Amino acid sequence: MLKVENLNVYYGGIHALRGINIEVEEGQIVSIIGSNGAGKSTLLNSISGIVKPQKGVISYKGKEIPRAPHRIVELGICQVPEGRLVFANLTVKDNLIMGAYLRNDKKRIEEDLEKIYQLFPRLEERKNQMAGTLSGGEQQMLAMGRGLMGDPDLILLDEPSLGLAPLLVKTIFEIIEDIKKMNKTILLVEQNAYKALSIADKAYVLEQGTIKKEGAAKEILQDKSILEAYLGKA
Ligand code: ATP
């Protein structure tokens, strides 16, 4: 469904991605794990068109993707960014409706809103609250819910568990598995390697801009060197 070939990104003199190759198959959860500064966000931002790679090809459903972010959204690719970035001065409900801005199928938008409330009951409880006053975990749920309201096929999730309390981390990962069951494909970037590997079909280990390891997530979870490097604190 998504194929990234020989992707190279430079920020001035910094070579942030050095010939990355990844593949995501439809219906899967694919996790990218790696430490701070490995290039995880750069990879997602390249796919969503926010960062312009100097070299490489990104194709989606067999075609090279356009470089403009709004056209990438139109293709059915949605990024839920690190740091959530909800509209602080809009209510929860209005944030969710904003997520459907490219759609005009009113009835299905209403139905999807109900589905989002089922997935995140907390958002329904808070639907009239200003998004800026939500807790960090609730904002993460809202950012994910807003992304889903665009009815994407492929969701790019950047560090959804960042800064959340352990119980909430568990909830967020359960919800990611529920999203997969809604026939969505998920590319997940995480520092919480244990959780990210536990729910994924396939995984890549990114280190200093290169893929150090790839394979079935279950196998990577058994790999001693990976366990020592990334799962020490899990
Ligand atoms: P983290 O987990 O800390 O978010 P990451 O794996 O997502 O890290 P990136 O944010 O992709 O890593 O950063 C990769 C490298 O590129 C880092 O060395 C970072 O400092 C650098 N970098 C990222 N964005 C920029 C930018 N806009 N300008 C210059 N350098 C950048």
Short mmCIF file of C-alpha atoms and ligand atoms in Angstrom, two decimals:
data_model
loop_
_atom_site.label_atom_id
_atom_site.label_comp_id
_atom_site.label_asym_id
_atom_site.label_seq_id
_atom_site.Cartn_x
_atom_site.Cartn_y
_atom_site.Cartn_z
CA MET A 1 0.00 0.00 0.00
CA LEU A 2 2.83 2.38 0.96
CA LYS A 3 6.36 2.02 -0.33
CA VAL A 4 9.29 4.23 0.56
CA GLU A 5 12.44 3.74 -1.50
CA ASN A 6 15.89 5.17 -0.93
CA LEU A 7 14.57 8.14 1.00
CA ASN A 8 17.14 10.80 1.85
CA VAL A 9 16.42 13.96 3.82
CA TYR A 10 18.88 16.69 4.72
CA TYR A 11 18.28 19.62 7.06
CA GLY A 12 21.11 21.85 5.89
CA GLY A 13 24.22 19.87 6.72
CA ILE A 14 22.37 17.24 8.79
CA HIS A 15 21.70 14.02 6.88
CA ALA A 16 18.56 12.99 8.82
CA LEU A 17 17.42 10.06 6.65
CA ARG A 18 20.02 8.02 4.78
CA GLY A 19 18.47 5.79 2.15
CA ILE A 20 15.39 4.49 3.94
CA ASN A 21 13.33 1.66 2.46
CA ILE A 22 10.06 0.62 4.07
CA GLU A 23 6.89 -1.07 2.98
CA VAL A 24 3.47 -1.05 4.61
CA GLU A 25 0.84 -3.54 3.56
CA GLU A 26 -2.86 -2.80 3.68
CA GLY A 27 -4.57 -3.66 6.97
CA GLN A 28 -1.34 -3.91 8.94
CA ILE A 29 0.12 -2.05 11.85
CA VAL A 30 3.75 -1.25 11.07
CA SER A 31 5.87 0.23 13.86
CA ILE A 32 9.01 2.30 13.54
CA ILE A 33 11.01 2.29 16.74
CA GLY A 34 14.18 4.19 17.54
CA SER A 35 15.65 6.58 20.05
CA ASN A 36 15.48 10.39 20.14
CA GLY A 37 16.66 12.02 16.96
CA ALA A 38 16.75 8.76 14.97
CA GLY A 39 14.65 10.36 12.22
CA LYS A 40 11.24 8.89 13.01
CA SER A 41 9.27 12.14 12.74
CA THR A 42 11.23 13.10 9.64
CA LEU A 43 10.10 9.87 8.00
CA LEU A 44 6.43 10.48 8.80
CA ASN A 45 6.69 14.14 7.80
CA SER A 46 8.18 13.10 4.45
CA ILE A 47 5.28 10.75 3.77
CA SER A 48 2.70 13.40 4.68
CA GLY A 49 4.47 16.02 2.55
CA ILE A 50 5.50 18.37 5.36
CA VAL A 51 9.19 17.66 4.75
CA LYS A 52 10.54 17.59 1.19
CA PRO A 53 13.02 14.74 0.69
CA GLN A 54 16.06 15.47 -1.46
CA LYS A 55 16.10 11.97 -2.90
CA GLY A 56 13.90 8.89 -3.02
CA VAL A 57 10.47 7.75 -4.05
CA ILE A 58 7.33 7.44 -1.92
CA SER A 59 4.48 5.61 -3.55
CA TYR A 60 0.97 4.90 -2.35
CA LYS A 61 -1.30 2.31 -3.93
CA GLY A 62 1.21 1.93 -6.75
CA LYS A 63 1.58 5.60 -7.64
CA GLU A 64 4.18 8.15 -6.61
CA ILE A 65 2.57 10.53 -4.12
CA PRO A 66 2.26 14.23 -4.90
CA ARG A 67 4.45 16.59 -2.87
CA ALA A 68 1.68 18.85 -1.57
CA PRO A 69 0.33 17.97 1.92
CA HIS A 70 -3.33 18.73 1.08
CA ARG A 71 -3.19 16.45 -1.97
CA ILE A 72 -1.73 13.69 0.17
CA VAL A 73 -4.64 14.07 2.59
CA GLU A 74 -7.02 13.79 -0.37
CA LEU A 75 -5.43 10.44 -1.21
CA GLY A 76 -6.55 9.10 2.18
CA ILE A 77 -3.35 9.52 4.17
CA CYS A 78 -3.70 11.25 7.51
CA GLN A 79 -1.00 12.18 9.98
CA VAL A 80 -1.69 12.57 13.69
CA PRO A 81 1.27 14.72 14.68
CA GLU A 82 3.46 14.51 17.75
CA GLY A 83 2.31 17.10 20.29
CA ARG A 84 -1.35 16.68 19.24
CA LEU A 85 -1.93 20.23 17.93
CA VAL A 86 -5.66 20.43 18.56
CA PHE A 87 -7.54 23.67 17.98
CA ALA A 88 -7.47 24.96 21.56
CA ASN A 89 -10.29 27.49 21.17
CA LEU A 90 -12.75 25.13 19.54
CA THR A 91 -14.87 22.55 21.33
CA VAL A 92 -14.05 18.87 21.15
CA LYS A 93 -16.96 18.32 18.77
CA ASP A 94 -15.90 21.17 16.47
CA ASN A 95 -12.35 19.81 16.40
CA LEU A 96 -13.75 16.47 15.28
CA ILE A 97 -15.96 18.08 12.64
CA MET A 98 -12.89 20.00 11.37
CA GLY A 99 -11.30 16.62 10.69
CA ALA A 100 -13.98 15.99 8.07
CA TYR A 101 -13.38 19.27 6.20
CA LEU A 102 -12.69 17.55 2.89
CA ARG A 103 -15.87 15.50 3.02
CA ASN A 104 -19.41 16.46 2.13
CA ASP A 105 -21.25 13.22 2.84
CA LYS A 106 -23.15 14.70 5.78
CA LYS A 107 -24.91 11.53 6.84
CA ARG A 108 -21.71 9.47 6.92
CA ILE A 109 -19.91 12.25 8.80
CA GLU A 110 -22.60 12.03 11.50
CA GLU A 111 -22.25 8.25 11.58
CA ASP A 112 -18.47 8.50 11.85
CA LEU A 113 -18.78 11.01 14.68
CA GLU A 114 -20.83 8.42 16.58
CA LYS A 115 -18.16 5.80 15.86
CA ILE A 116 -15.47 8.12 17.22
CA TYR A 117 -17.52 8.64 20.38
CA GLN A 118 -17.80 4.84 20.76
CA LEU A 119 -14.05 4.49 20.32
CA PHE A 120 -13.31 7.37 22.70
CA PRO A 121 -16.21 7.65 25.20
CA ARG A 122 -14.21 10.34 27.01
CA LEU A 123 -14.53 12.62 23.98
CA GLU A 124 -18.30 12.28 23.99
CA GLU A 125 -18.40 13.20 27.68
CA ARG A 126 -16.31 16.27 26.89
CA LYS A 127 -17.76 17.15 23.51
CA ASN A 128 -18.71 20.72 24.47
CA GLN A 129 -15.49 21.45 26.33
CA MET A 130 -12.80 23.70 24.79
CA ALA A 131 -10.06 21.45 23.45
CA GLY A 132 -7.34 23.57 25.05
CA THR A 133 -8.61 22.62 28.51
CA LEU A 134 -8.40 18.85 27.93
CA SER A 135 -5.72 16.78 29.64
CA GLY A 136 -2.74 15.60 27.59
CA GLY A 137 -4.22 12.14 27.15
CA GLU A 138 -7.61 13.53 26.12
CA GLN A 139 -5.90 15.80 23.58
CA GLN A 140 -4.12 12.76 22.18
CA MET A 141 -7.48 11.01 21.82
CA LEU A 142 -8.93 14.09 20.16
CA ALA A 143 -6.03 14.36 17.70
CA MET A 144 -6.55 10.70 16.76
CA GLY A 145 -10.32 11.12 16.54
CA ARG A 146 -9.97 14.20 14.37
CA GLY A 147 -7.64 12.28 12.05
CA LEU A 148 -10.15 9.45 11.76
CA MET A 149 -12.95 11.89 10.89
CA GLY A 150 -11.21 12.44 7.55
CA ASP A 151 -11.95 8.74 6.85
CA PRO A 152 -8.34 7.96 5.89
CA ASP A 153 -7.11 4.56 4.71
CA LEU A 154 -3.61 5.07 6.07
CA ILE A 155 -2.95 6.72 9.43
CA LEU A 156 0.48 7.99 10.41
CA LEU A 157 0.74 8.14 14.20
CA ASP A 158 3.66 10.07 15.68
CA GLU A 159 4.46 9.09 19.28
CA PRO A 160 0.87 8.69 20.50
CA SER A 161 2.01 7.59 23.97
CA LEU A 162 4.39 10.50 24.57
CA GLY A 163 4.02 11.97 28.04
CA LEU A 164 1.04 9.82 29.03
CA ALA A 165 0.56 7.98 32.31
CA PRO A 166 1.00 4.16 32.05
CA LEU A 167 -2.72 3.38 32.31
CA LEU A 168 -3.52 5.80 29.54
CA VAL A 169 -0.69 4.41 27.41
CA LYS A 170 -2.38 1.02 27.68
CA THR A 171 -5.71 2.54 26.62
CA ILE A 172 -4.18 4.34 23.65
CA PHE A 173 -2.55 1.15 22.37
CA GLU A 174 -5.82 -0.76 22.76
CA ILE A 175 -7.53 1.94 20.75
CA ILE A 176 -4.87 1.67 18.02
CA GLU A 177 -5.73 -2.03 17.75
CA ASP A 178 -9.43 -1.12 17.53
CA ILE A 179 -8.62 1.34 14.73
CA LYS A 180 -6.94 -1.48 12.83
CA LYS A 181 -10.17 -3.47 13.14
CA MET A 182 -11.94 -0.56 11.40
CA ASN A 183 -10.00 -1.62 8.25
CA LYS A 184 -7.40 1.09 8.61
CA THR A 185 -3.70 0.70 7.96
CA ILE A 186 -1.40 2.22 10.56
CA LEU A 187 2.20 3.38 10.45
CA LEU A 188 3.19 4.00 14.04
CA VAL A 189 6.28 5.82 15.26
CA GLU A 190 7.12 5.18 18.90
CA GLN A 191 9.79 5.38 21.54
CA ASN A 192 7.76 2.94 23.66
CA ALA A 193 9.30 0.03 21.79
CA TYR A 194 7.71 -2.76 23.81
CA LYS A 195 4.14 -1.57 23.27
CA ALA A 196 4.76 -0.63 19.65
CA LEU A 197 6.17 -4.08 18.88
CA SER A 198 3.45 -5.87 20.85
CA ILE A 199 0.64 -4.58 18.65
CA ALA A 200 2.46 -4.45 15.30
CA ASP A 201 2.57 -6.91 12.42
CA LYS A 202 5.89 -5.62 11.15
CA ALA A 203 8.54 -3.33 12.55
CA TYR A 204 11.60 -1.35 11.60
CA VAL A 205 14.34 -0.17 13.91
CA LEU A 206 15.59 3.24 12.87
CA GLU A 207 18.92 4.50 14.14
CA GLN A 208 20.73 7.65 13.06
CA GLY A 209 18.76 7.88 9.86
CA THR A 210 19.17 4.28 8.71
CA ILE A 211 17.12 1.11 9.14
CA LYS A 212 19.13 -1.12 11.45
CA LYS A 213 16.68 -3.99 11.53
CA GLU A 214 13.36 -5.01 10.05
CA GLY A 215 11.05 -7.97 10.29
CA ALA A 216 7.98 -9.46 11.90
CA ALA A 217 7.29 -7.49 15.08
CA LYS A 218 7.08 -10.71 17.12
CA GLU A 219 10.58 -11.69 16.01
CA ILE A 220 12.06 -8.29 16.77
CA LEU A 221 10.48 -8.52 20.19
CA GLN A 222 12.52 -11.70 20.78
CA ASP A 223 15.79 -10.17 19.56
CA LYS A 224 18.23 -9.88 22.44
CA SER A 225 20.23 -6.95 21.06
CA ILE A 226 17.03 -4.99 20.43
CA LEU A 227 15.71 -5.87 23.87
CA GLU A 228 18.86 -4.49 25.46
CA ALA A 229 18.98 -1.34 23.36
CA TYR A 230 15.32 -0.33 23.35
CA LEU A 231 13.37 -2.33 25.87
CA GLY A 232 15.57 -1.89 28.92
CA LYS A 233 12.99 0.21 30.65
CA ALA A 234 9.89 -1.57 29.37
P1 ATP B 1 12.21 12.26 18.62
O1 ATP B 1 11.84 10.89 19.05
O2 ATP B 1 13.11 12.94 19.58
O3 ATP B 1 11.06 13.09 18.16
P2 ATP B 1 12.88 11.53 15.89
O4 ATP B 1 13.38 10.13 15.75
O5 ATP B 1 11.48 11.79 15.52
O6 ATP B 1 13.19 12.07 17.35
P3 ATP B 1 13.53 13.62 14.03
O7 ATP B 1 12.70 14.64 14.71
O8 ATP B 1 13.06 13.07 12.75
O9 ATP B 1 13.87 12.42 15.03
O10 ATP B 1 14.99 14.26 13.84
C1 ATP B 1 16.05 13.60 13.14
C2 ATP B 1 17.27 14.50 13.11
O11 ATP B 1 17.04 15.65 12.30
C3 ATP B 1 17.66 15.06 14.49
O12 ATP B 1 19.07 15.12 14.56
C4 ATP B 1 17.05 16.45 14.48
O13 ATP B 1 17.79 17.34 15.31
C5 ATP B 1 17.14 16.84 13.04
N1 ATP B 1 16.07 17.76 12.62
C6 ATP B 1 14.75 17.49 12.67
N2 ATP B 1 14.02 18.53 12.20
C7 ATP B 1 14.92 19.49 11.86
C8 ATP B 1 14.81 20.80 11.31
N3 ATP B 1 13.63 21.34 11.01
N4 ATP B 1 15.96 21.50 11.11
C9 ATP B 1 17.16 20.95 11.40
N5 ATP B 1 17.34 19.72 11.91
C10 ATP B 1 16.23 18.98 12.13
#
